[in-house]
Amino acid sequence: MKKVFYAIAIAASIFTGCSSDDDDPIVKQPVEGEISGELATSKVFAYGNYTLKGMVKIKSGVTITFEKGSTITADKTNGEAGLIVLLGGKLIAEGTADEPIVFTEKSKVAGSWAGIIMYGDAPIVNSATAPAPQSAKSEDGLDLPYGGSNEQHNGGSLKYVRVEYAGQVITSNKKEHNGFSFYSVGAGTTLENLVSYKGNDDGFEFYGGTVSGKNLISYGNSDDSFDWQDGWKGQNNSNWFAYQTVKANYGMEIEAKGVNNAFGPKVTNITLKRAAGTVTEDQSEIQLDAIQFKAQGNGDYSNIIIDGYASQTTPTAFNGGAVQIKDVATYDNQVVGGKIKLTNVKVTNTPNLFITGATGFTVSAASFPGTNWGPTTTATGAALTGGKWATVDGVNLLANL
């Protein structure tokens, strides 16, 4: 009988060992591939490592999906490269906090590629006299029209996506790119947990439209961290973090093409930080303030932390400040007119609350009607949760938050 029990014990041990082996996790291997040309058929790119070659365009009616954890790498030695979502196309790139989707460039040099560009037909405003809907031509060298009347335009869903080393500038204001460029993108598009890392132009730029962005990080970009024009009016923006270092301009540059409009975007929970020693990119004008309003830019901003926008002594002496109003029209119509609201604002390591960018007016707390200017010591700014999506080469991008 003892031999029987011993045999059973041996068999059980063998069975248990086999079960343990069967339960070992299967490691999914990334596929390899190249993405180029016009994408005219909907496709899912499986988890993998892809080379992006040329200015790849997602055509109207086409949905392109990238699985979580994928890496898409451009190579500047192959020429200009970028991923463009044309009007009517959709990009679905939904990573996770620990399996982000990363768009990068082989050399890891800022300004090496064009980043992600998306087109929609949501409204823009670039003329006070032109009838609605209005349109304009893009400044990315593609010279494509943007603008329309579709406030709910849907260009897809970007979640936990990081763009690195973009912001390629070929001709200023005529052929330049950002980390993320959104032309007339509508409110049906999802933008959440996005990082623009060490680009050579703006981190995020909105050219009109109604889309909103949540949990956005603009880190180490050489121009503005967040920039918009053409009457962008996203209403559900929250948790924006800008960290500027080495060379940079404004934390947020806000304009509306000179149109005295009755609307503006709404952004809550903002942290704008500038590292010591950071200098403005363009030495011909003041561009080192946390927030600049110009050309009738306006909006509602709350729970803001501004830190480190100090005066610059070299190579050109400029005064640093929290808020710059560039021109008289913006001062008269947007500040005094009550269309700029900055509430629950905490300012540290910044010598001037306000900078006046032209002659003929002086900005002060008294310039803002009612409670439109609200300084505080208790603002909390952006609230973001870390993970691989916010980590580059072992550096936690949220360490300075």
mmCIF file of C-alpha atoms in Angstrom, residues 76-328:
data_model
loop_
_atom_site.group_PDB
_atom_site.id
_atom_site.type_symbol
_atom_site.label_atom_id
_atom_site.label_comp_id
_atom_site.label_asym_id
_atom_site.label_seq_id
_atom_site.Cartn_x
_atom_site.Cartn_y
_atom_site.Cartn_z
ATOM 1 C CA LYS A 76 15.600 62.182 -40.488
ATOM 2 C CA THR A 77 18.239 60.805 -42.846
ATOM 3 C CA ASN A 78 15.353 59.512 -44.978
ATOM 4 C CA GLY A 79 13.932 63.035 -45.386
ATOM 5 C CA GLU A 80 10.852 64.777 -43.974
ATOM 6 C CA ALA A 81 8.559 62.455 -42.027
ATOM 7 C CA GLY A 82 5.306 62.795 -40.151
ATOM 8 C CA LEU A 83 1.930 61.177 -39.560
ATOM 9 C CA ILE A 84 -0.969 63.163 -41.022
ATOM 10 C CA VAL A 85 -4.656 62.480 -40.408
ATOM 11 C CA LEU A 86 -6.485 64.087 -43.307
ATOM 12 C CA LEU A 87 -10.045 65.387 -42.997
ATOM 13 C CA GLY A 88 -12.332 62.367 -42.775
ATOM 14 C CA GLY A 89 -9.572 60.029 -41.618
ATOM 15 C CA LYS A 90 -9.208 58.618 -38.109
ATOM 16 C CA LEU A 91 -6.254 57.681 -35.931
ATOM 17 C CA ILE A 92 -6.878 55.298 -33.034
ATOM 18 C CA ALA A 93 -3.810 55.133 -30.815
ATOM 19 C CA GLU A 94 -4.814 54.005 -27.353
ATOM 20 C CA GLY A 95 -1.972 52.974 -25.104
ATOM 21 C CA THR A 96 -1.960 52.596 -21.340
ATOM 22 C CA ALA A 97 0.043 54.200 -18.545
ATOM 23 C CA ASP A 98 2.597 51.376 -18.686
ATOM 24 C CA GLU A 99 2.214 50.482 -22.362
ATOM 25 C CA PRO A 100 2.167 53.844 -24.137
ATOM 26 C CA ILE A 101 2.356 54.296 -27.873
ATOM 27 C CA VAL A 102 5.550 56.184 -28.688
ATOM 28 C CA PHE A 103 6.309 58.180 -31.831
ATOM 29 C CA THR A 104 9.993 59.083 -31.878
ATOM 30 C CA GLU A 105 13.009 59.756 -34.112
ATOM 31 C CA LYS A 106 16.142 57.680 -34.470
ATOM 32 C CA SER A 107 18.737 60.392 -33.775
ATOM 33 C CA LYS A 108 16.911 61.747 -30.705
ATOM 34 C CA VAL A 109 17.608 65.295 -31.887
ATOM 35 C CA ALA A 110 14.916 67.953 -31.450
ATOM 36 C CA GLY A 111 13.286 69.110 -34.669
ATOM 37 C CA SER A 112 13.989 65.924 -36.615
ATOM 38 C CA TRP A 113 10.459 65.191 -37.852
ATOM 39 C CA ALA A 114 6.949 66.605 -38.226
ATOM 40 C CA GLY A 115 5.091 64.878 -35.399
ATOM 41 C CA ILE A 116 1.364 64.112 -35.546
ATOM 42 C CA ILE A 117 -0.824 66.410 -37.647
ATOM 43 C CA MET A 118 -4.618 66.114 -37.650
ATOM 44 C CA TYR A 119 -7.158 67.907 -39.838
ATOM 45 C CA GLY A 120 -10.852 68.443 -39.176
ATOM 46 C CA ASP A 121 -13.726 70.671 -40.224
ATOM 47 C CA ALA A 122 -14.679 72.244 -36.899
ATOM 48 C CA PRO A 123 -15.156 76.039 -36.804
ATOM 49 C CA ILE A 124 -12.349 78.574 -36.940
ATOM 50 C CA VAL A 125 -12.429 82.367 -36.734
ATOM 51 C CA ASN A 126 -9.705 84.292 -38.501
ATOM 52 C CA SER A 127 -11.620 87.292 -39.840
ATOM 53 C CA ALA A 128 -14.163 89.606 -38.270
ATOM 54 C CA THR A 129 -15.775 90.340 -41.625
ATOM 55 C CA ALA A 130 -15.776 86.974 -43.411
ATOM 56 C CA PRO A 131 -19.020 84.941 -43.332
ATOM 57 C CA ALA A 132 -19.140 81.680 -41.405
ATOM 58 C CA PRO A 133 -17.912 79.015 -41.812
ATOM 59 C CA GLN A 134 -14.396 80.333 -42.324
ATOM 60 C CA SER A 135 -11.305 78.561 -43.597
ATOM 61 C CA ALA A 136 -7.560 79.018 -43.772
ATOM 62 C CA LYS A 137 -4.519 77.262 -45.223
ATOM 63 C CA SER A 138 -2.185 75.216 -43.049
ATOM 64 C CA GLU A 139 1.320 76.384 -42.156
ATOM 65 C CA ASP A 140 2.847 72.904 -42.256
ATOM 66 C CA GLY A 141 3.973 73.120 -45.882
ATOM 67 C CA LEU A 142 1.042 70.986 -47.052
ATOM 68 C CA ASP A 143 -0.987 74.156 -47.676
ATOM 69 C CA LEU A 144 -4.227 72.304 -46.969
ATOM 70 C CA PRO A 145 -7.499 74.094 -46.118
ATOM 71 C CA TYR A 146 -8.966 73.747 -42.669
ATOM 72 C CA GLY A 147 -12.131 75.060 -41.036
ATOM 73 C CA GLY A 148 -15.844 74.329 -41.306
ATOM 74 C CA SER A 149 -19.013 74.057 -39.257
ATOM 75 C CA ASN A 150 -18.767 70.554 -37.782
ATOM 76 C CA GLU A 151 -18.177 71.150 -34.065
ATOM 77 C CA GLN A 152 -18.348 67.399 -33.362
ATOM 78 C CA HIS A 153 -15.739 66.375 -35.930
ATOM 79 C CA ASN A 154 -14.099 63.106 -34.854
ATOM 80 C CA GLY A 155 -10.490 62.499 -35.887
ATOM 81 C CA GLY A 156 -10.087 59.468 -33.645
ATOM 82 C CA SER A 157 -8.746 58.766 -30.174
ATOM 83 C CA LEU A 158 -5.253 59.390 -28.779
ATOM 84 C CA LYS A 159 -4.626 58.068 -25.274
ATOM 85 C CA TYR A 160 -1.263 57.571 -23.602
ATOM 86 C CA VAL A 161 0.649 58.691 -26.686
ATOM 87 C CA ARG A 162 4.098 60.306 -26.599
ATOM 88 C CA VAL A 163 5.688 62.288 -29.433
ATOM 89 C CA GLU A 164 9.447 62.840 -29.133
ATOM 90 C CA TYR A 165 11.975 65.092 -30.947
ATOM 91 C CA ALA A 166 9.463 66.598 -33.387
ATOM 92 C CA GLY A 167 8.900 70.284 -34.193
ATOM 93 C CA GLN A 168 10.711 70.300 -37.503
ATOM 94 C CA VAL A 169 10.965 73.860 -38.870
ATOM 95 C CA ILE A 170 11.867 74.218 -42.539
ATOM 96 C CA THR A 171 10.562 77.753 -43.209
ATOM 97 C CA SER A 172 9.207 79.800 -40.289
ATOM 98 C CA ASN A 173 5.431 80.377 -40.486
ATOM 99 C CA LYS A 174 5.256 78.650 -43.871
ATOM 100 C CA LYS A 175 6.564 75.154 -43.283
ATOM 101 C CA GLU A 176 6.897 74.334 -39.632
ATOM 102 C CA HIS A 177 5.689 71.541 -37.426
ATOM 103 C CA ASN A 178 4.958 70.939 -33.752
ATOM 104 C CA GLY A 179 4.770 67.866 -31.568
ATOM 105 C CA PHE A 180 0.995 67.723 -32.042
ATOM 106 C CA SER A 181 -0.749 69.993 -34.588
ATOM 107 C CA PHE A 182 -4.554 70.103 -34.555
ATOM 108 C CA TYR A 183 -6.150 71.928 -37.501
ATOM 109 C CA SER A 184 -9.901 72.511 -36.921
ATOM 110 C CA VAL A 185 -10.179 69.307 -34.907
ATOM 111 C CA GLY A 186 -13.601 68.798 -33.341
ATOM 112 C CA ALA A 187 -15.006 67.868 -29.950
ATOM 113 C CA GLY A 188 -15.728 64.298 -31.065
ATOM 114 C CA THR A 189 -11.980 63.602 -30.965
ATOM 115 C CA THR A 190 -10.419 62.209 -27.775
ATOM 116 C CA LEU A 191 -7.064 63.602 -26.582
ATOM 117 C CA GLU A 192 -5.954 62.209 -23.230
ATOM 118 C CA ASN A 193 -2.610 61.559 -21.531
ATOM 119 C CA LEU A 194 -0.375 62.915 -24.268
ATOM 120 C CA VAL A 195 3.297 63.939 -24.055
ATOM 121 C CA SER A 196 5.191 66.230 -26.409
ATOM 122 C CA TYR A 197 8.867 65.770 -25.548
ATOM 123 C CA LYS A 198 11.850 67.892 -26.606
ATOM 124 C CA GLY A 199 10.567 69.269 -29.882
ATOM 125 C CA ASN A 200 11.994 72.255 -31.728
ATOM 126 C CA ASP A 201 8.726 74.188 -31.971
ATOM 127 C CA ASP A 202 5.484 74.164 -29.973
ATOM 128 C CA GLY A 203 4.521 71.173 -27.895
ATOM 129 C CA PHE A 204 0.818 71.381 -28.742
ATOM 130 C CA GLU A 205 -0.801 73.784 -31.198
ATOM 131 C CA PHE A 206 -4.508 74.201 -31.876
ATOM 132 C CA TYR A 207 -5.555 75.961 -35.069
ATOM 133 C CA GLY A 208 -9.173 76.732 -34.252
ATOM 134 C CA GLY A 209 -11.571 73.879 -33.611
ATOM 135 C CA THR A 210 -13.466 72.635 -30.592
ATOM 136 C CA VAL A 211 -11.406 69.654 -29.393
ATOM 137 C CA SER A 212 -10.271 69.470 -25.754
ATOM 138 C CA GLY A 213 -7.220 67.867 -24.176
ATOM 139 C CA LYS A 214 -6.868 66.228 -20.778
ATOM 140 C CA ASN A 215 -3.653 65.275 -18.994
ATOM 141 C CA LEU A 216 -1.200 66.902 -21.390
ATOM 142 C CA ILE A 217 2.565 67.210 -20.794
ATOM 143 C CA SER A 218 4.746 69.571 -22.817
ATOM 144 C CA TYR A 219 8.342 68.941 -21.761
ATOM 145 C CA GLY A 220 11.486 70.650 -23.029
ATOM 146 C CA ASN A 221 10.020 72.124 -26.227
ATOM 147 C CA SER A 222 11.962 75.032 -27.733
ATOM 148 C CA ASP A 223 9.079 77.346 -28.613
ATOM 149 C CA ASP A 224 5.766 77.547 -26.739
ATOM 150 C CA SER A 225 4.547 74.683 -24.611
ATOM 151 C CA PHE A 226 0.904 75.259 -25.577
ATOM 152 C CA ASP A 227 -0.151 77.524 -28.435
ATOM 153 C CA TRP A 228 -3.395 78.290 -30.243
ATOM 154 C CA GLN A 229 -5.014 80.644 -32.708
ATOM 155 C CA ASP A 230 -7.996 80.934 -35.091
ATOM 156 C CA GLY A 231 -10.511 81.042 -32.260
ATOM 157 C CA TRP A 232 -9.874 77.626 -30.697
ATOM 158 C CA LYS A 233 -12.564 77.064 -28.056
ATOM 159 C CA GLY A 234 -12.146 73.656 -26.426
ATOM 160 C CA GLN A 235 -14.222 73.665 -23.236
ATOM 161 C CA ASN A 236 -13.149 70.553 -21.330
ATOM 162 C CA ASN A 237 -9.402 70.913 -20.897
ATOM 163 C CA SER A 238 -7.730 69.904 -17.649
ATOM 164 C CA ASN A 239 -4.384 68.950 -16.127
ATOM 165 C CA TRP A 240 -1.848 70.649 -18.355
ATOM 166 C CA PHE A 241 1.817 70.576 -17.331
ATOM 167 C CA ALA A 242 4.595 72.506 -19.056
ATOM 168 C CA TYR A 243 8.226 72.158 -18.057
ATOM 169 C CA GLN A 244 10.537 74.483 -19.974
ATOM 170 C CA THR A 245 14.288 74.073 -19.912
ATOM 171 C CA VAL A 246 17.403 75.286 -21.782
ATOM 172 C CA LYS A 247 15.547 77.232 -24.500
ATOM 173 C CA ALA A 248 11.853 78.091 -24.648
ATOM 174 C CA ASN A 249 9.295 80.835 -25.172
ATOM 175 C CA TYR A 250 5.838 81.082 -23.586
ATOM 176 C CA GLY A 251 4.179 78.508 -21.403
ATOM 177 C CA MET A 252 0.925 79.341 -23.188
ATOM 178 C CA GLU A 253 0.591 81.644 -26.211
ATOM 179 C CA ILE A 254 -3.016 82.676 -26.770
ATOM 180 C CA GLU A 255 -4.359 84.531 -29.799
ATOM 181 C CA ALA A 256 -7.488 84.788 -31.954
ATOM 182 C CA LYS A 257 -6.218 86.336 -35.212
ATOM 183 C CA GLY A 258 -7.355 89.794 -34.139
ATOM 184 C CA VAL A 259 -11.048 88.869 -33.921
ATOM 185 C CA ASN A 260 -12.849 90.313 -30.879
ATOM 186 C CA ASN A 261 -14.839 87.154 -30.238
ATOM 187 C CA ALA A 262 -17.335 86.392 -27.505
ATOM 188 C CA PHE A 263 -16.005 82.917 -26.746
ATOM 189 C CA GLY A 264 -12.766 81.292 -25.673
ATOM 190 C CA PRO A 265 -11.340 78.037 -24.350
ATOM 191 C CA LYS A 266 -11.639 76.821 -20.783
ATOM 192 C CA VAL A 267 -8.693 75.127 -19.041
ATOM 193 C CA THR A 268 -8.513 74.018 -15.411
ATOM 194 C CA ASN A 269 -5.556 72.710 -13.384
ATOM 195 C CA ILE A 270 -2.486 74.159 -15.073
ATOM 196 C CA THR A 271 1.173 74.001 -14.013
ATOM 197 C CA LEU A 272 3.695 76.104 -15.929
ATOM 198 C CA LYS A 273 7.322 75.797 -14.785
ATOM 199 C CA ARG A 274 10.538 77.182 -16.207
ATOM 200 C CA ALA A 275 13.899 75.784 -15.126
ATOM 201 C CA ALA A 276 16.584 78.200 -13.937
ATOM 202 C CA GLY A 277 18.789 79.435 -16.762
ATOM 203 C CA THR A 278 16.244 78.827 -19.520
ATOM 204 C CA VAL A 279 16.498 81.524 -22.211
ATOM 205 C CA THR A 280 13.983 82.681 -24.765
ATOM 206 C CA GLU A 281 14.353 81.167 -28.224
ATOM 207 C CA ASP A 282 13.968 84.414 -30.173
ATOM 208 C CA GLN A 283 16.119 87.261 -28.872
ATOM 209 C CA SER A 284 14.285 89.901 -30.927
ATOM 210 C CA GLU A 285 11.247 90.155 -28.647
ATOM 211 C CA ILE A 286 10.025 89.343 -25.144
ATOM 212 C CA GLN A 287 8.925 85.718 -25.160
ATOM 213 C CA LEU A 288 9.675 84.323 -21.720
ATOM 214 C CA ASP A 289 6.433 84.847 -19.828
ATOM 215 C CA ALA A 290 4.225 82.102 -18.503
ATOM 216 C CA ILE A 291 1.113 83.227 -20.405
ATOM 217 C CA GLN A 292 0.849 85.655 -23.295
ATOM 218 C CA PHE A 293 -2.402 87.047 -24.681
ATOM 219 C CA LYS A 294 -2.330 88.790 -28.048
ATOM 220 C CA ALA A 295 -4.479 89.506 -31.115
ATOM 221 C CA GLN A 296 -7.727 89.309 -29.087
ATOM 222 C CA GLY A 297 -6.914 86.007 -27.376
ATOM 223 C CA ASN A 298 -9.045 85.269 -24.313
ATOM 224 C CA GLY A 299 -10.452 82.400 -22.226
ATOM 225 C CA ASP A 300 -11.188 81.092 -18.748
ATOM 226 C CA TYR A 301 -8.269 79.591 -16.791
ATOM 227 C CA SER A 302 -8.292 78.377 -13.206
ATOM 228 C CA ASN A 303 -6.203 76.603 -10.558
ATOM 229 C CA ILE A 304 -2.876 77.686 -12.011
ATOM 230 C CA ILE A 305 0.687 77.333 -10.719
ATOM 231 C CA ILE A 306 3.315 79.574 -12.350
ATOM 232 C CA ASP A 307 6.912 79.098 -11.247
ATOM 233 C CA GLY A 308 10.349 80.204 -12.425
ATOM 234 C CA TYR A 309 9.545 82.828 -15.079
ATOM 235 C CA ALA A 310 12.450 84.967 -14.005
ATOM 236 C CA SER A 311 13.973 87.921 -15.816
ATOM 237 C CA GLN A 312 16.685 87.139 -18.361
ATOM 238 C CA THR A 313 19.984 89.017 -18.323
ATOM 239 C CA THR A 314 21.808 87.286 -21.178
ATOM 240 C CA PRO A 315 22.094 87.088 -24.097
ATOM 241 C CA THR A 316 19.415 89.842 -24.128
ATOM 242 C CA ALA A 317 17.920 91.473 -21.052
ATOM 243 C CA PHE A 318 14.162 90.851 -20.767
ATOM 244 C CA ASN A 319 11.808 91.087 -17.814
ATOM 245 C CA GLY A 320 10.062 87.854 -16.953
ATOM 246 C CA GLY A 321 6.449 87.759 -15.846
ATOM 247 C CA ALA A 322 3.401 85.651 -15.168
ATOM 248 C CA VAL A 323 1.013 87.286 -17.662
ATOM 249 C CA GLN A 324 1.854 89.372 -20.715
ATOM 250 C CA ILE A 325 -0.738 91.393 -22.633
ATOM 251 C CA LYS A 326 0.900 92.231 -25.939
ATOM 252 C CA ASP A 327 -1.332 94.847 -27.593
ATOM 253 C CA VAL A 328 -3.824 97.595 -26.815
#
